[in-house]
Short mmCIF file of N, CA and C in Angstrom, two decimals:
data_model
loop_
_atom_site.label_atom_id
_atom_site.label_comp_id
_atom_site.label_asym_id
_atom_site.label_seq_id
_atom_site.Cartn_x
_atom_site.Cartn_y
_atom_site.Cartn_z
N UNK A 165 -84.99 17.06 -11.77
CA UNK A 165 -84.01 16.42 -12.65
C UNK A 165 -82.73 17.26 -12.64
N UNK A 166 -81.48 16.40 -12.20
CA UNK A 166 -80.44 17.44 -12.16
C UNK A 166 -79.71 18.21 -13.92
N UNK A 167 -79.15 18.75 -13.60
CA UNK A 167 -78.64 19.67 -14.80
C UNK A 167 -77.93 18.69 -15.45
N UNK A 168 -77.63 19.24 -16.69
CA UNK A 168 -76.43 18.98 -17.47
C UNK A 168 -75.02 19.16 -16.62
N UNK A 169 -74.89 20.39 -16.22
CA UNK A 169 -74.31 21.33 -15.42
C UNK A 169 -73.59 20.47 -14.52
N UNK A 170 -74.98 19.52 -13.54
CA UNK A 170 -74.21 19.29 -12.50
C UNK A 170 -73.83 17.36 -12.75
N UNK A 171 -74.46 16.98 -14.02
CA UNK A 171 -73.85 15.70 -14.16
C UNK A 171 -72.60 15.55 -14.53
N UNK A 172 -72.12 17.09 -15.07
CA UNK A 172 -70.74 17.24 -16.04
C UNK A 172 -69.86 17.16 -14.73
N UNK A 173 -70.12 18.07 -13.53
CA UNK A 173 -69.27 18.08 -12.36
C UNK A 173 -68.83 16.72 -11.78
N UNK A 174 -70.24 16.22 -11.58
CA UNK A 174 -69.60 14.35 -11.07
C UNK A 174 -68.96 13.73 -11.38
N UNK A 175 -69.33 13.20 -12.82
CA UNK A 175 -68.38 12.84 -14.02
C UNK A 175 -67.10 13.24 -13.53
N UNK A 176 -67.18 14.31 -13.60
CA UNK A 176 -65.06 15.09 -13.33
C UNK A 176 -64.69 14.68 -11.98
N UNK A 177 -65.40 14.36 -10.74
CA UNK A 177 -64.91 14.45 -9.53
C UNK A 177 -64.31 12.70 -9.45
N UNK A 178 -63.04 13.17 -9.21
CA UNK A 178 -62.23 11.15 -9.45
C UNK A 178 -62.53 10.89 -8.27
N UNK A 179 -62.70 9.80 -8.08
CA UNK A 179 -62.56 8.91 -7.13
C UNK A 179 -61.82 8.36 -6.91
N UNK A 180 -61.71 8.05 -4.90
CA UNK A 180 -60.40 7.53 -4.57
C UNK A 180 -60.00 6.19 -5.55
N UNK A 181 -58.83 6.24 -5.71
CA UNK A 181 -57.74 5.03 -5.75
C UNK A 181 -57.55 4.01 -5.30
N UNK A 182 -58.02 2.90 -5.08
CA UNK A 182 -58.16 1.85 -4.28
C UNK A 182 -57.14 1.29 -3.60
N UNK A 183 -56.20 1.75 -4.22
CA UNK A 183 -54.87 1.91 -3.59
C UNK A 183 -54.34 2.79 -2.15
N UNK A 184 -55.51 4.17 -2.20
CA UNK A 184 -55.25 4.82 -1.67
C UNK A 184 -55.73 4.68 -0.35
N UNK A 185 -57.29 3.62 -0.92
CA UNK A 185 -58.25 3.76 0.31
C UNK A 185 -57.80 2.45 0.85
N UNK A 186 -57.06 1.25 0.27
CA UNK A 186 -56.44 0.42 1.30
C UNK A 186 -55.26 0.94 2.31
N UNK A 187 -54.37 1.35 1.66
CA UNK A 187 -53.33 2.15 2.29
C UNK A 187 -54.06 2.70 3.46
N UNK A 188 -55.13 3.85 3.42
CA UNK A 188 -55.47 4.75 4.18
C UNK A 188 -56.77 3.60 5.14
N UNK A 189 -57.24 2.45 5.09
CA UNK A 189 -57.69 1.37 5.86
C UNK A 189 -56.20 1.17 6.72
N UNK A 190 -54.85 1.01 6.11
CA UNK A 190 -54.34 0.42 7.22
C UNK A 190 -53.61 1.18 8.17
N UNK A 191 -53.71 2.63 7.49
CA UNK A 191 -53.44 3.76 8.61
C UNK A 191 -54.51 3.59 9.77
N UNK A 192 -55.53 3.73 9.87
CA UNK A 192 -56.61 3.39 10.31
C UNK A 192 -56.72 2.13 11.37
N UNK A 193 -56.36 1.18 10.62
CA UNK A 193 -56.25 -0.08 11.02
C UNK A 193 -54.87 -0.19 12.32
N UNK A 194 -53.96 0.14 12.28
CA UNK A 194 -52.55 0.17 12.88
C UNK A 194 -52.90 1.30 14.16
N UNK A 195 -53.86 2.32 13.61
CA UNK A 195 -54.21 3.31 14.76
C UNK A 195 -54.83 3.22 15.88
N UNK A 196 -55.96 2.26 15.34
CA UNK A 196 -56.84 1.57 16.27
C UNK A 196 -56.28 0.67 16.98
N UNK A 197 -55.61 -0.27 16.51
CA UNK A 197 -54.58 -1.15 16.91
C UNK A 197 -53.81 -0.58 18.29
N UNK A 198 -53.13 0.56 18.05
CA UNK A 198 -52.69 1.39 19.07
C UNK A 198 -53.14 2.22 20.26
N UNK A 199 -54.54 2.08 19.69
CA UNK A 199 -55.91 2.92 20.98
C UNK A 199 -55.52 4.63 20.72
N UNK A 200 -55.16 4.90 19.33
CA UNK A 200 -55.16 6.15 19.00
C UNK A 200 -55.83 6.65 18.62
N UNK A 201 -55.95 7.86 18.89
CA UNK A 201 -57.34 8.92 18.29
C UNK A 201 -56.77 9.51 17.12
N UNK A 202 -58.29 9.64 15.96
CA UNK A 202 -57.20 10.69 14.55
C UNK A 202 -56.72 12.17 15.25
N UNK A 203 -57.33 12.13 16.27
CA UNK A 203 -56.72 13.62 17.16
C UNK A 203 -55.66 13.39 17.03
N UNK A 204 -54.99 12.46 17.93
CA UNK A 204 -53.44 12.27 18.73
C UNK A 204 -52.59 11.90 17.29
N UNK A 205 -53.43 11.40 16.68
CA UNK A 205 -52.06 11.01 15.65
C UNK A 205 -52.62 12.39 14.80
N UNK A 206 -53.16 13.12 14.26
CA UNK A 206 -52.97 14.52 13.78
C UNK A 206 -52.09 15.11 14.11
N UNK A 207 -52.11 15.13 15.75
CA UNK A 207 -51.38 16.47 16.73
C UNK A 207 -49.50 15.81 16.49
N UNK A 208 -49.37 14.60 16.28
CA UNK A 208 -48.15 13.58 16.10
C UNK A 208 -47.05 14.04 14.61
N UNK A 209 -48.85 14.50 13.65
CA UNK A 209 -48.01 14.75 12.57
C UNK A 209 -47.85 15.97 11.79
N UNK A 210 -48.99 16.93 12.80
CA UNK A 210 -48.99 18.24 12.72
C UNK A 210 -50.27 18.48 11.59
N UNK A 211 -50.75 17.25 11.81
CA UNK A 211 -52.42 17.54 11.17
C UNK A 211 -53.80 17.43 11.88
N UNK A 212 -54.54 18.42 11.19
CA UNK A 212 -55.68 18.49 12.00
C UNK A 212 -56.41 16.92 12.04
N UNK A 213 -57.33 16.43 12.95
CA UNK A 213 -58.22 14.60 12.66
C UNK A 213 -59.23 15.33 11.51
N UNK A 214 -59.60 15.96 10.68
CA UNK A 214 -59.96 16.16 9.46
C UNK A 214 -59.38 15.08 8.44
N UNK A 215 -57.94 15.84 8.45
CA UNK A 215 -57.07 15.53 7.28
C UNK A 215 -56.81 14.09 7.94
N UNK A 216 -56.20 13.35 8.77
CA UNK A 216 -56.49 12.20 8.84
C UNK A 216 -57.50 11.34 8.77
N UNK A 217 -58.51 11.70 8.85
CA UNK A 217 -60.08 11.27 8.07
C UNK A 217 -59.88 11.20 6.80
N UNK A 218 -59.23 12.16 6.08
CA UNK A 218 -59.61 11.96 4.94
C UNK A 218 -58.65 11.24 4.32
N UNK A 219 -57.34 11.10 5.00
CA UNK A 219 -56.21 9.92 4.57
C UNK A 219 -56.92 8.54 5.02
N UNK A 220 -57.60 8.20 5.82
CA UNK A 220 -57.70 7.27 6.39
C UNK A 220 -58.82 6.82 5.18
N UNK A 221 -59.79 7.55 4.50
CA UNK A 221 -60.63 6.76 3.64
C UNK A 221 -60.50 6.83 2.37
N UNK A 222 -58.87 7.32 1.71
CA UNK A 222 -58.82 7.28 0.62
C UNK A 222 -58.85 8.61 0.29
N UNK A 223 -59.52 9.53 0.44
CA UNK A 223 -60.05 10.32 -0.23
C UNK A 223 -58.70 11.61 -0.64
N UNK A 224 -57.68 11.72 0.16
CA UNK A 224 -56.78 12.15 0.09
C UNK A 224 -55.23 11.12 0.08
N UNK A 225 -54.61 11.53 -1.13
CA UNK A 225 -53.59 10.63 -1.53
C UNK A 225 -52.33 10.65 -0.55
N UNK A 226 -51.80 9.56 0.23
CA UNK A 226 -50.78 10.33 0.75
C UNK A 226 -48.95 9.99 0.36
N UNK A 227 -48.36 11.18 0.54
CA UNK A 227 -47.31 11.33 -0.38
C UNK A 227 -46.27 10.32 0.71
N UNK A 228 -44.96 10.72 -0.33
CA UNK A 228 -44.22 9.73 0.43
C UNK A 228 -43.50 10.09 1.88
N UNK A 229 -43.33 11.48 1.84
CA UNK A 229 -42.97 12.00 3.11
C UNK A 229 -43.79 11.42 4.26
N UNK A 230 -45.08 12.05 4.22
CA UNK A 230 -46.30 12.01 5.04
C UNK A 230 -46.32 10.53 5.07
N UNK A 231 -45.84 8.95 4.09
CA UNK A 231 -46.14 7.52 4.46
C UNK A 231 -44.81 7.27 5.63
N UNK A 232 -43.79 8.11 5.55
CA UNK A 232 -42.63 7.64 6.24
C UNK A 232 -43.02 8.16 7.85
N UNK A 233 -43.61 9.47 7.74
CA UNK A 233 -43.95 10.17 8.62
C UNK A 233 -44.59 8.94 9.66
N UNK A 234 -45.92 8.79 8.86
CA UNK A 234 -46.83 7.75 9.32
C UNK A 234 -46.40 6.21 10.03
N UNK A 235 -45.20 6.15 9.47
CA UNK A 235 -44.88 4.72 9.87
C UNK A 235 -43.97 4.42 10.85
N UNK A 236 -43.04 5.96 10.73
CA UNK A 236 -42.88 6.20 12.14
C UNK A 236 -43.70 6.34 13.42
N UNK A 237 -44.54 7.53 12.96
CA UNK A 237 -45.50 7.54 14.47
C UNK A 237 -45.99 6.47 14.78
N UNK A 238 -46.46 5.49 14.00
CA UNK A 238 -47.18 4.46 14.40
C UNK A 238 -46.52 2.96 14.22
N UNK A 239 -45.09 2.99 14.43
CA UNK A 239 -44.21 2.01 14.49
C UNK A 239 -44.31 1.35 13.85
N UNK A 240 -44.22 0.94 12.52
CA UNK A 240 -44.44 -0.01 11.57
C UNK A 240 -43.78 0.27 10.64
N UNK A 241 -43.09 -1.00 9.77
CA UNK A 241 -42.47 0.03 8.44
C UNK A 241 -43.22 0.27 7.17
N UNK A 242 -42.79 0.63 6.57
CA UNK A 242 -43.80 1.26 5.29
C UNK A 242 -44.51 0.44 4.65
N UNK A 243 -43.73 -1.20 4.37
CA UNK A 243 -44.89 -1.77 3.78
C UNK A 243 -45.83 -2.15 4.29
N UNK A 244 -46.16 -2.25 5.47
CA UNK A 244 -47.05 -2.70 6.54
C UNK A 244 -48.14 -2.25 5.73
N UNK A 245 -48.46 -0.58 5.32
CA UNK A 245 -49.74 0.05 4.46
C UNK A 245 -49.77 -0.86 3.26
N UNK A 246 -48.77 -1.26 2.87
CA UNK A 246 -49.23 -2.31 1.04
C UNK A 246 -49.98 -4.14 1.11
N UNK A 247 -49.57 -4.45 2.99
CA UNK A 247 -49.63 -6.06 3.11
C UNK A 247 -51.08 -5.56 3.15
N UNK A 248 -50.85 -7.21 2.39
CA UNK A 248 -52.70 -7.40 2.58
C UNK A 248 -53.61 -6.85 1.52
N UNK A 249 -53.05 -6.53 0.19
CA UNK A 249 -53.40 -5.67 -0.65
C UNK A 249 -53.94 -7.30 -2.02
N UNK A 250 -55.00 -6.65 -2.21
CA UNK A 250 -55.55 -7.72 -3.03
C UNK A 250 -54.88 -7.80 -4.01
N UNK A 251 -54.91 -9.24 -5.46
CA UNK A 251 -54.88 -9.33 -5.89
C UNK A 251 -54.85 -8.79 -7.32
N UNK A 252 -56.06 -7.75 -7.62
CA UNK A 252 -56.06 -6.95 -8.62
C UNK A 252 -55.54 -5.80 -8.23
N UNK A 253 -55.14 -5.64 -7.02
CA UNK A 253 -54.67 -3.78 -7.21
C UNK A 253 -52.87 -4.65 -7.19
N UNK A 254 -52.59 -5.54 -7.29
CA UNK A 254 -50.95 -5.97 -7.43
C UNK A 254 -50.00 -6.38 -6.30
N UNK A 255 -51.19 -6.91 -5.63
CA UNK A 255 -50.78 -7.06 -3.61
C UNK A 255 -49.67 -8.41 -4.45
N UNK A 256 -50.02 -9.44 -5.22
CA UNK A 256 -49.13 -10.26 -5.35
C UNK A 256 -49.54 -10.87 -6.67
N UNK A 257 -48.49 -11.92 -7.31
CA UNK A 257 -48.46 -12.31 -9.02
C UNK A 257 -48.07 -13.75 -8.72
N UNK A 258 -49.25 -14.32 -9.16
CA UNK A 258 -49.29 -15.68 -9.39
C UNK A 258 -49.06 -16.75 -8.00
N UNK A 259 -50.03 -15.67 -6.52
CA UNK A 259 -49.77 -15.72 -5.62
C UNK A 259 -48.53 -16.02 -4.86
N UNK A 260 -47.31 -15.74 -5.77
CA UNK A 260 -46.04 -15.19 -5.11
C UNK A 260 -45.95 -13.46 -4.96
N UNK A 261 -45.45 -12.72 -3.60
CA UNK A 261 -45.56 -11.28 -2.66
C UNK A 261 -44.62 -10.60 -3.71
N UNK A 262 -44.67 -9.54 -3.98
CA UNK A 262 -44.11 -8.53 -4.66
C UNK A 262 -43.34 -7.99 -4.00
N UNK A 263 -41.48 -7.92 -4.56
CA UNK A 263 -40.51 -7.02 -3.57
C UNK A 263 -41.28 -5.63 -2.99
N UNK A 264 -41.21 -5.31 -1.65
CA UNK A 264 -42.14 -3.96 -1.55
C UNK A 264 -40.68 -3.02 -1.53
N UNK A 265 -39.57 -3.27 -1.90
CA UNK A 265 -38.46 -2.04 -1.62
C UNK A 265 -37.83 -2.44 -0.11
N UNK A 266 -38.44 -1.40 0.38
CA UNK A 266 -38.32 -1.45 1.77
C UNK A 266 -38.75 -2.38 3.02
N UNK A 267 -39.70 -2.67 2.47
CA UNK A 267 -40.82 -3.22 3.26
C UNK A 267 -40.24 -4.52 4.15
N UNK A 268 -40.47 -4.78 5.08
CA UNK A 268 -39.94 -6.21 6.07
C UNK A 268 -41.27 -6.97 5.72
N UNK A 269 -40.51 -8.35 6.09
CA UNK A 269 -41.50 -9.43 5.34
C UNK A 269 -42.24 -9.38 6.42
N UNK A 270 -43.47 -9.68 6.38
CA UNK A 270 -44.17 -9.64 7.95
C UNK A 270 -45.26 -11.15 7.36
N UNK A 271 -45.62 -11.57 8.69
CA UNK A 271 -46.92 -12.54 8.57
C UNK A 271 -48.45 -11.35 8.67
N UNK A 272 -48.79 -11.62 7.62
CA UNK A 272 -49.67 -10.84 7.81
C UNK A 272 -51.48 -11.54 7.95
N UNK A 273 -52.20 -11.06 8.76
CA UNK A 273 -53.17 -11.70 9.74
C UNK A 273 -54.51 -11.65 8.60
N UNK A 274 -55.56 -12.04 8.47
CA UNK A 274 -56.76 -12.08 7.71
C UNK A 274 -57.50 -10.54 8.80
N UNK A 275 -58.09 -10.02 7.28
CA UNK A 275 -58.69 -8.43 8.22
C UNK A 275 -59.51 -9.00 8.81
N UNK A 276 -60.24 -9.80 8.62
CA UNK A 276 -61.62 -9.92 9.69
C UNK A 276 -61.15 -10.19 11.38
N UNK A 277 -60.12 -10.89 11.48
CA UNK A 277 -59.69 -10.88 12.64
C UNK A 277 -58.95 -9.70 13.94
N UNK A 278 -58.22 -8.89 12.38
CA UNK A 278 -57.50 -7.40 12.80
C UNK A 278 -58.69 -6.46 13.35
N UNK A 279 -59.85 -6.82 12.56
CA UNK A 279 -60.85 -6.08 12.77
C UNK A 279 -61.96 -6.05 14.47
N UNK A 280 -61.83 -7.60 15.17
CA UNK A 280 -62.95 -7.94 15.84
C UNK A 280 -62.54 -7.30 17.31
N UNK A 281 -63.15 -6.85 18.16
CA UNK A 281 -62.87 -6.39 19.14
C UNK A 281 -62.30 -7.03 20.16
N UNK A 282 -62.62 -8.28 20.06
CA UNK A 282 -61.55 -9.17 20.86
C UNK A 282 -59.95 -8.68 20.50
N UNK A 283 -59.49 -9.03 19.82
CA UNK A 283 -58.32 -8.51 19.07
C UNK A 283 -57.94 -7.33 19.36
N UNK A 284 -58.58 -6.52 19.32
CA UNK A 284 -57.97 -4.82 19.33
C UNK A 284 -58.29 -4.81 20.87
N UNK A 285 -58.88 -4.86 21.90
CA UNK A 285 -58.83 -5.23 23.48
C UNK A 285 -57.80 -6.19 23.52
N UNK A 286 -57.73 -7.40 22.97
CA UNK A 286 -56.14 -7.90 23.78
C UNK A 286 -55.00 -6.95 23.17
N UNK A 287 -54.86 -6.82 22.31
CA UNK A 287 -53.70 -5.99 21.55
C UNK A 287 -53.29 -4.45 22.73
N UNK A 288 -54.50 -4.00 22.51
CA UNK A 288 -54.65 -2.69 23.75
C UNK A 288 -54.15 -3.12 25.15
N UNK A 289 -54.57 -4.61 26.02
CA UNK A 289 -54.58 -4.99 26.82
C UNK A 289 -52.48 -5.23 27.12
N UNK A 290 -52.95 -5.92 25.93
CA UNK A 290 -51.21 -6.15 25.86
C UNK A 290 -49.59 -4.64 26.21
N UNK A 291 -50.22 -3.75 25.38
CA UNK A 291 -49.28 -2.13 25.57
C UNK A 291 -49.83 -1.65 26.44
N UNK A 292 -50.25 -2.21 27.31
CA UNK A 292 -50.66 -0.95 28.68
C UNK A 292 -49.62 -1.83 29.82
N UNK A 293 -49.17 -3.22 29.27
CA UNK A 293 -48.52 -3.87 30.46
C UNK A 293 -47.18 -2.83 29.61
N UNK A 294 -46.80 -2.24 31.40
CA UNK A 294 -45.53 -1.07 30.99
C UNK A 294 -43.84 -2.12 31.63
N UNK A 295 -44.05 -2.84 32.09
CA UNK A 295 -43.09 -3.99 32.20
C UNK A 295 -42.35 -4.70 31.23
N UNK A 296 -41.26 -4.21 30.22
CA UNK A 296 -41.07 -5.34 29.25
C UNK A 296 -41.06 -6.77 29.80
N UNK A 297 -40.28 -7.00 30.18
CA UNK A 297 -40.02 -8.26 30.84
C UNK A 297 -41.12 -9.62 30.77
N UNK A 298 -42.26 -8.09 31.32
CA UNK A 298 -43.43 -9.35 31.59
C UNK A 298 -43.96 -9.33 30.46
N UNK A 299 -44.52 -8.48 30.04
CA UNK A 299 -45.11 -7.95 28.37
C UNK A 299 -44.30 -9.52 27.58
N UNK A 300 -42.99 -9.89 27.56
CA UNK A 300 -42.31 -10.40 26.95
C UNK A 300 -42.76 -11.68 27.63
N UNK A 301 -42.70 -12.19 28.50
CA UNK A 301 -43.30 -13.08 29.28
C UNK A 301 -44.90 -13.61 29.19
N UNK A 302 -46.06 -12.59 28.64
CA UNK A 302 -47.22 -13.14 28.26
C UNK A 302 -47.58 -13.23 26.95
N UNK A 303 -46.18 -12.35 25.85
CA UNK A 303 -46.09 -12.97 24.60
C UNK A 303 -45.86 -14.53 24.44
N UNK A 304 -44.56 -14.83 24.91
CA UNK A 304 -44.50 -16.48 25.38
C UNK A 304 -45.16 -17.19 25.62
N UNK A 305 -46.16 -16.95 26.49
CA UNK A 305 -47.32 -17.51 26.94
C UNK A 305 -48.35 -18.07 25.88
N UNK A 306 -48.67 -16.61 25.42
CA UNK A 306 -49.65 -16.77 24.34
C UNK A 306 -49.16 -17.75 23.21
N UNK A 307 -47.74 -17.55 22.63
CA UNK A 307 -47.12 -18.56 21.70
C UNK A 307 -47.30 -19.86 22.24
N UNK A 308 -46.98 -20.19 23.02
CA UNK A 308 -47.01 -21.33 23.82
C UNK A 308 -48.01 -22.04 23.90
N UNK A 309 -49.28 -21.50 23.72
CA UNK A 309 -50.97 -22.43 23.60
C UNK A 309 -51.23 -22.36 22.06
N UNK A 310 -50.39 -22.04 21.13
CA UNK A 310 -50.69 -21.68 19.98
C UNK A 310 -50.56 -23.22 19.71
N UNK A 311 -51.22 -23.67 18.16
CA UNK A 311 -50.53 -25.08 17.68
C UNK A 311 -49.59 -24.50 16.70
N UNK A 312 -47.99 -25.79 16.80
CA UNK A 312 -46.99 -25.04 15.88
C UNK A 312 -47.15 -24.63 14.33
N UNK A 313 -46.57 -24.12 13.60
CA UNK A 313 -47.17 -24.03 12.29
C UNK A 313 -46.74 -24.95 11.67
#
């Protein structure tokens, strides 16, 4: 039976922010996206893949320097970490989007799809063509079999 001692410690130890651990899902999310390792983006931001582990699940809060940092290395702008943010943590009110400041309006995709490996192989498939031109040329493509919205 554990202590007094050590139920008093748990109790005290907060837990991530749900805020923090979506944010740190879409660090995560945008990385993979990119075929990056928490190595390469550590070594990018002068952190060990520890500390991006532990941004990536919440568990460490990250400040605003370190979000600008982030959104540089990984080309996206800042609100990119807030889209997609549910309902109760204040993603949006009365399902109209909340000014994010900075943030560019983006279409933003359902996770289950961001998530499936199809997706992250074409996405990957897509930045290895080193040709803009053509790169730009099988974006078209792809738009092009889409149905319009």
């Amino acid at each position: 039976m554990p202590s007094d001692d050590n139920l008093d410690r748990t109790a005290r130890e907060p837990r991530p922010s749900p805020i923090d651990v979506h944010v740190g899902t879409r660090v995560r999310l945008r990385r993979t996206l990119l075929g990056m390792s928490q190595e390469k983006l550590g070594e990018a931001l002068g952190l060990t893949f520890q500390q991006v582990q532990k941004y990536e699940r919440g568990v460490n809060r990250i400040g605003a320097s370190r979000l600008f940092d982030l959104a540089r290395v990984l080309d996206v702008p800042i609100g990119f970490f807030f889209d997609d943010m549910p309902d109760a943590m204040g993603g949006s009110m009365n399902g109209v989007r909340r000014a994010m400041g900075f943030a560019d309006s983006q279409d933003a995709f359902e996770d289950d799809t961001l998530h499936r490996r199809e997706t992250l192989e074409l996405v990957r498939a897509y930045y290895r063509i080193t040709d803009p031109s053509v790169r730009k040329r099988v974006f078209d493509l792809i738009k092009s079999l889409t149905p319009p919205d």
